[in-house]
XYZ file of C-alpha atoms in Angstrom:
390
model
C 21.948 35.098 -18.978
C 22.125 31.391 -17.778
C 24.746 29.060 -19.418
C 23.012 25.962 -21.044
C 25.829 23.765 -20.474
C 26.273 24.635 -16.679
C 22.633 24.044 -16.162
C 23.021 20.583 -17.657
C 26.146 19.842 -15.420
C 24.303 21.056 -12.388
C 21.194 18.778 -13.297
C 23.868 15.855 -13.712
C 25.305 16.444 -10.530
C 22.332 16.974 -8.389
C 21.013 13.549 -9.895
C 24.204 11.803 -9.079
C 24.013 12.902 -5.552
C 20.437 11.945 -5.242
C 20.876 8.382 -6.542
C 23.808 7.982 -4.171
C 21.740 9.045 -1.313
C 18.838 6.791 -2.528
C 21.108 3.803 -2.775
C 22.585 4.150 0.824
C 18.945 4.446 2.073
C 18.119 1.156 0.300
C 21.271 -0.683 1.462
C 20.058 0.033 5.113
C 16.525 -0.931 4.493
C 16.318 -3.471 1.536
C 12.554 -3.734 1.916
C 11.929 -0.366 0.883
C 12.453 -1.443 -2.899
C 10.796 1.809 -4.297
C 13.757 3.662 -3.180
C 16.048 1.333 -5.210
C 13.804 1.984 -8.258
C 13.985 5.683 -7.716
C 17.705 5.413 -7.479
C 17.753 3.661 -10.783
C 15.493 5.946 -12.547
C 17.625 8.956 -11.400
C 20.654 7.092 -12.723
C 19.134 6.777 -15.819
C 18.262 10.634 -16.208
C 21.827 11.277 -15.146
C 23.026 9.357 -18.057
C 20.716 11.277 -20.227
C 21.889 14.536 -19.186
C 25.600 13.781 -19.516
C 24.943 12.426 -22.960
C 22.725 15.528 -23.944
C 25.543 17.601 -23.016
C 27.590 15.792 -25.129
C 25.074 16.164 -27.921
C 25.055 19.743 -27.634
C 28.816 19.639 -28.601
C 28.389 17.046 -31.352
C 25.014 16.562 -32.795
C 25.354 12.798 -33.869
C 22.072 11.268 -34.843
C 22.630 7.848 -33.319
C 23.659 9.822 -29.814
C 20.230 11.808 -30.450
C 18.301 8.476 -30.291
C 20.049 7.169 -27.288
C 19.638 10.587 -25.580
C 15.804 10.758 -26.249
C 15.349 7.002 -25.087
C 17.127 7.396 -21.893
C 14.893 10.538 -21.037
C 11.840 8.511 -21.539
C 13.221 5.391 -19.926
C 14.240 7.323 -16.903
C 11.067 8.957 -16.042
C 9.239 5.575 -16.924
C 11.345 4.114 -14.101
C 10.310 6.821 -11.554
C 6.795 6.253 -12.659
C 6.968 2.759 -11.819
C 8.785 3.532 -8.420
C 5.575 5.604 -7.744
C 3.332 2.875 -8.676
C 5.237 0.421 -6.555
C 5.248 2.715 -3.592
C 1.292 3.408 -3.945
C 0.347 -0.039 -4.466
C -0.800 0.398 -8.156
C 0.343 -3.033 -9.790
C -0.874 -2.361 -13.365
C 2.735 -1.608 -14.568
C 1.725 -2.311 -18.349
C -0.426 0.694 -18.313
C 2.674 2.800 -18.010
C 5.278 0.481 -19.690
C 3.462 -0.190 -23.250
C 2.793 3.586 -23.878
C 6.093 4.544 -22.811
C 7.754 1.940 -25.048
C 5.398 2.731 -28.097
C 6.431 6.569 -27.604
C 10.227 5.545 -27.696
C 9.588 3.262 -30.746
C 8.045 6.046 -32.461
C 10.652 8.634 -31.551
C 13.309 6.264 -32.766
C 11.724 5.897 -35.896
C 11.306 9.526 -36.799
C 14.579 10.279 -35.523
C 16.179 7.582 -37.692
C 14.564 9.049 -40.580
C 15.897 12.567 -39.917
C 12.966 14.051 -38.260
C 14.827 14.684 -34.846
C 12.379 17.626 -34.017
C 9.412 15.335 -34.060
C 11.302 12.879 -31.998
C 12.096 15.572 -29.287
C 8.353 16.611 -29.410
C 7.151 12.952 -28.937
C 9.650 12.356 -26.056
C 8.536 15.363 -24.237
C 5.037 14.283 -24.777
C 5.733 11.246 -23.198
C 7.516 12.845 -20.210
C 4.941 14.865 -19.461
C 2.162 12.166 -19.694
C 4.470 10.118 -17.100
C 4.695 13.150 -14.841
C 1.135 13.685 -14.881
C 0.619 10.194 -14.163
C 2.710 10.357 -11.170
C 1.068 13.367 -9.912
C -2.589 12.193 -10.394
C -1.562 8.882 -8.478
C -0.197 10.687 -5.471
C -3.189 13.060 -5.736
C -5.756 10.088 -5.697
C -4.126 8.161 -2.876
C -5.704 9.002 0.347
C -4.458 6.527 3.067
C -1.029 8.273 3.338
C -0.055 11.664 4.737
C -1.778 13.990 2.501
C 0.499 16.893 2.878
C 3.654 14.989 1.468
C 1.505 13.333 -1.380
C 0.351 16.814 -2.348
C 3.763 18.454 -2.630
C 5.020 15.360 -4.863
C 1.755 15.969 -6.921
C 2.575 19.722 -7.303
C 6.466 18.966 -8.008
C 5.506 16.405 -10.609
C 3.081 18.561 -12.354
C 5.611 21.626 -12.305
C 8.110 19.389 -13.929
C 5.710 17.941 -16.268
C 4.550 21.423 -17.490
C 8.308 22.522 -18.022
C 8.681 19.545 -20.314
C 5.329 20.324 -22.098
C 6.443 23.798 -22.702
C 9.589 22.642 -24.607
C 7.545 20.315 -26.753
C 4.957 23.136 -27.462
C 7.834 25.569 -28.423
C 9.322 23.321 -31.031
C 5.723 22.634 -32.159
C 4.776 26.243 -32.627
C 8.025 26.958 -34.404
C 7.307 24.024 -36.663
C 10.884 22.664 -35.908
C 10.472 19.195 -37.430
C 14.196 18.718 -38.221
C 16.673 20.285 -35.925
C 20.156 18.667 -36.738
C 21.218 19.955 -33.095
C 20.273 19.937 -29.677
C 17.224 22.260 -29.092
C 18.238 25.598 -27.218
C 15.566 28.025 -26.384
C 13.895 29.720 -23.276
C 11.697 26.758 -22.610
C 14.870 24.372 -22.506
C 16.530 26.588 -20.204
C 13.414 26.971 -17.946
C 13.068 23.305 -18.078
C 16.713 22.903 -16.889
C 16.169 24.989 -13.983
C 12.686 23.463 -13.104
C 13.960 20.043 -13.533
C 16.959 20.322 -11.295
C 14.537 21.907 -8.432
C 11.699 19.563 -8.858
C 14.080 16.475 -8.946
C 16.064 17.680 -5.893
C 12.715 18.253 -3.906
C 11.303 14.718 -4.989
C 14.493 13.256 -3.736
C 14.003 14.836 -0.235
C 10.456 13.861 -0.378
C 11.585 10.244 -1.079
C 13.308 10.242 2.021
C 10.060 11.510 3.819
C 8.113 8.824 1.962
C 10.482 6.218 3.024
C 10.214 7.350 6.688
C 6.558 7.384 6.345
C 6.355 3.845 5.080
C 8.517 2.656 7.790
C 6.104 4.098 10.401
C 3.233 2.578 8.747
C 4.792 -0.773 8.386
C 5.949 -0.599 12.076
C 2.243 0.515 13.189
C 0.974 -2.473 11.273
C 3.273 -4.888 12.846
C 2.625 -3.506 16.369
C -1.025 -4.083 15.889
C -0.959 -7.546 14.105
C -0.850 -10.961 15.649
C 2.345 -12.514 13.912
C 1.093 -16.110 13.882
C -2.589 -15.578 12.690
C -2.385 -12.319 10.760
C -5.471 -11.101 12.643
C -5.307 -7.679 14.529
C -4.420 -7.949 18.193
C -5.749 -6.503 21.528
C -3.840 -3.349 21.002
C -5.445 -2.890 17.602
C -8.902 -3.566 19.380
C -8.308 -0.615 21.878
C -7.125 1.695 18.990
C -9.945 1.138 16.890
C -12.761 0.778 19.219
C -11.599 1.967 22.750
C -13.071 5.497 22.309
C -16.207 4.307 20.497
C -19.675 4.244 21.922
C -21.406 0.834 21.053
C -24.933 1.601 19.827
C -27.815 -0.742 19.451
C -26.552 -2.248 16.150
C -23.068 -3.125 17.495
C -22.006 -6.306 18.979
C -18.971 -8.160 20.086
C -18.367 -12.035 19.937
C -15.795 -13.374 22.158
C -14.461 -16.858 21.199
C -12.470 -19.448 23.402
C -11.090 -22.500 21.542
C -12.285 -25.617 23.567
C -9.961 -27.776 25.414
C -6.821 -26.024 23.717
C -4.602 -26.823 26.523
C -5.212 -30.399 26.203
C -4.604 -29.840 22.513
C -1.171 -28.439 23.134
C -0.447 -31.281 25.739
C -1.281 -34.167 23.407
C -0.608 -33.180 19.922
C 2.320 -30.501 20.896
C 2.286 -26.858 20.048
C 2.982 -26.757 16.424
C -0.434 -28.587 15.968
C -1.887 -25.983 18.384
C -0.607 -23.485 16.240
C -2.348 -24.978 13.295
C -5.563 -24.861 14.990
C -5.115 -21.192 15.922
C -4.473 -20.585 12.293
C -7.456 -22.636 11.113
C -9.877 -20.735 13.322
C -8.196 -17.439 12.237
C -8.780 -18.562 8.446
C -12.567 -19.364 9.314
C -13.141 -15.895 11.172
C -11.448 -14.224 8.235
C -13.828 -15.567 5.737
C -16.738 -13.633 7.555
C -14.822 -10.257 7.399
C -16.320 -7.498 5.560
C -16.954 -3.613 6.131
C -18.057 -3.334 9.685
C -16.801 -6.716 10.954
C -13.276 -6.894 12.369
C -11.640 -10.001 13.735
C -9.014 -9.778 16.661
C -6.834 -12.317 18.290
C -6.835 -11.029 22.038
C -4.111 -13.701 23.112
C -3.703 -17.448 23.459
C -6.771 -19.147 22.274
C -9.032 -16.133 22.776
C -10.525 -14.318 19.878
C -13.136 -11.317 19.316
C -15.210 -10.270 16.582
C -16.753 -6.829 16.433
C -19.816 -6.333 14.329
C -21.154 -2.810 13.396
C -24.654 -1.953 11.670
C -25.775 -5.412 12.427
C -28.985 -6.592 14.325
C -28.552 -8.776 17.464
C -30.050 -11.662 15.642
C -27.606 -11.267 12.680
C -24.654 -10.870 14.891
C -25.572 -14.017 16.811
C -26.161 -15.907 13.803
C -22.863 -14.840 12.130
C -21.100 -15.944 15.368
C -22.839 -19.275 15.311
C -21.943 -20.064 11.765
C -18.332 -19.395 12.606
C -18.391 -21.594 15.346
C -20.108 -24.551 12.935
C -17.598 -23.619 10.194
C -14.660 -24.135 12.720
C -16.201 -27.605 13.551
C -15.731 -29.038 10.286
C -12.156 -28.080 10.009
C -9.718 -31.038 10.144
C -5.978 -30.817 11.247
C -3.875 -33.737 10.206
C -1.587 -34.945 12.916
C 0.602 -37.745 13.812
C -2.257 -39.192 15.972
C -4.597 -38.889 13.249
C -7.141 -36.219 12.075
C -7.957 -33.463 14.826
C -11.445 -31.685 15.008
C -11.858 -28.854 17.474
C -14.494 -26.643 18.576
C -15.102 -23.185 20.066
C -17.324 -21.454 22.567
C -18.662 -17.960 22.058
C -20.343 -15.302 24.117
C -22.020 -12.280 22.910
C -22.105 -8.563 24.108
C -24.237 -5.931 22.746
C -24.374 -2.194 22.655
C -27.301 0.006 23.748
C -29.401 2.851 22.751
C -27.827 5.182 25.089
C -24.160 3.879 24.272
C -21.923 1.664 25.940
C -18.094 1.416 26.277
C -15.886 -1.275 24.656
C -15.015 -2.537 28.265
C -18.634 -3.044 29.050
C -19.495 -4.936 26.110
C -16.348 -6.984 26.288
C -17.361 -7.838 29.991
C -20.874 -8.826 28.913
C -19.263 -11.030 26.165
C -16.848 -12.530 28.384
C -19.535 -13.462 31.108
C -21.558 -15.318 28.254
C -18.396 -16.905 27.135
C -18.067 -18.213 30.679
C -21.675 -19.519 30.625
C -21.083 -21.311 27.295
C -18.160 -22.885 28.858
C -20.076 -24.184 31.888
C -23.099 -25.294 29.743
C -21.053 -27.773 27.872
C -18.850 -25.769 25.285
C -19.185 -25.807 21.419
C -21.892 -23.082 21.465
C -22.378 -19.334 21.268
C -24.457 -17.815 24.062
C -25.903 -14.462 24.809
C -27.204 -13.342 28.346
C -30.264 -11.236 28.217
C -30.395 -8.193 30.855
C -32.615 -5.568 31.347
C -31.732 -2.533 29.165
C -29.955 -4.526 26.585
C -31.349 -5.142 23.073
C -33.879 -7.808 22.692
C -31.897 -10.550 21.081
C -34.894 -12.391 19.388
C -36.076 -15.952 19.759
C -32.937 -17.022 17.511
C -30.561 -16.439 20.089
C -29.660 -19.055 22.765
C -30.144 -17.438 26.299
C -28.504 -18.253 29.492
């Protein structure tokens, strides 16, 4: 037969080791704030376990209130850490119900109905763990294997707390006067230790996964403009076949070297950021913007006719022409030239479409700049009368 006190002390020791590990990770990577939140939640649960162990020796009503409040608070903090990691920002959806449950628990316990207080707390913890499992189950842009394991462990731990509450409810134990001690409580102690240990190990995996995601995002993002870079273009479209409803617009800021020479590089950076801001306004599903390097940009458009693709590129050029950058020499207006490349019915590679767009861009530069040009070639999609041909 398992010794209940030993189980509680094992849970406290396991939780302490986990929280120390989490804090050590956070100190080495402060940006991983969710790890700190997990550590804080586990520390609260450790305090709960220690005081609950004390409560099993001396069933003081005030101590009971503190024990139950710490249990709800600890899992609330862990739930908030899950929301923090997964990007769910509506924290009040978890905080308000949890605080309401804690208040109800405190009220019932104060009037001597500690059994009801335990039932309310177990129900609140079950709901919080169910919320954690559901959030990880729903989130699809991370490693599904890790997320599903987190969902399973959260669900198992929540089920063990639900059983504790159901046993008290089934036995009609509204007033206990002591710490509950039954088969469900013992099972919960074992399951909670196992699940919390597993969740702690998975937190390390999630931290490593998040670091990989952030590193990949950094390597595929232009630090000045926030647009994706040339590497991202190759990653996303390097193996794609460009069909008749796909197009690439290449842009090159006009006289940008002169802008840097006359107004200096900080102003040039502002001009680049202004164009990036303009091109971002046209971003939507199927439209991706990239900074290829220097003053050269690209826009990949999918599910769009050649006419509409050229119209969008032209509107970007017009919008950028209205932008004004204040400088020490007075207001600065800039313009941009563009060239279009299109896919084909039998498919074309990214390099082929980029080469066509680059050739059209060269024609736009020779033709006086401040325009978007498309070259018609045999076998290419008919651009229609709205497109400027070279």
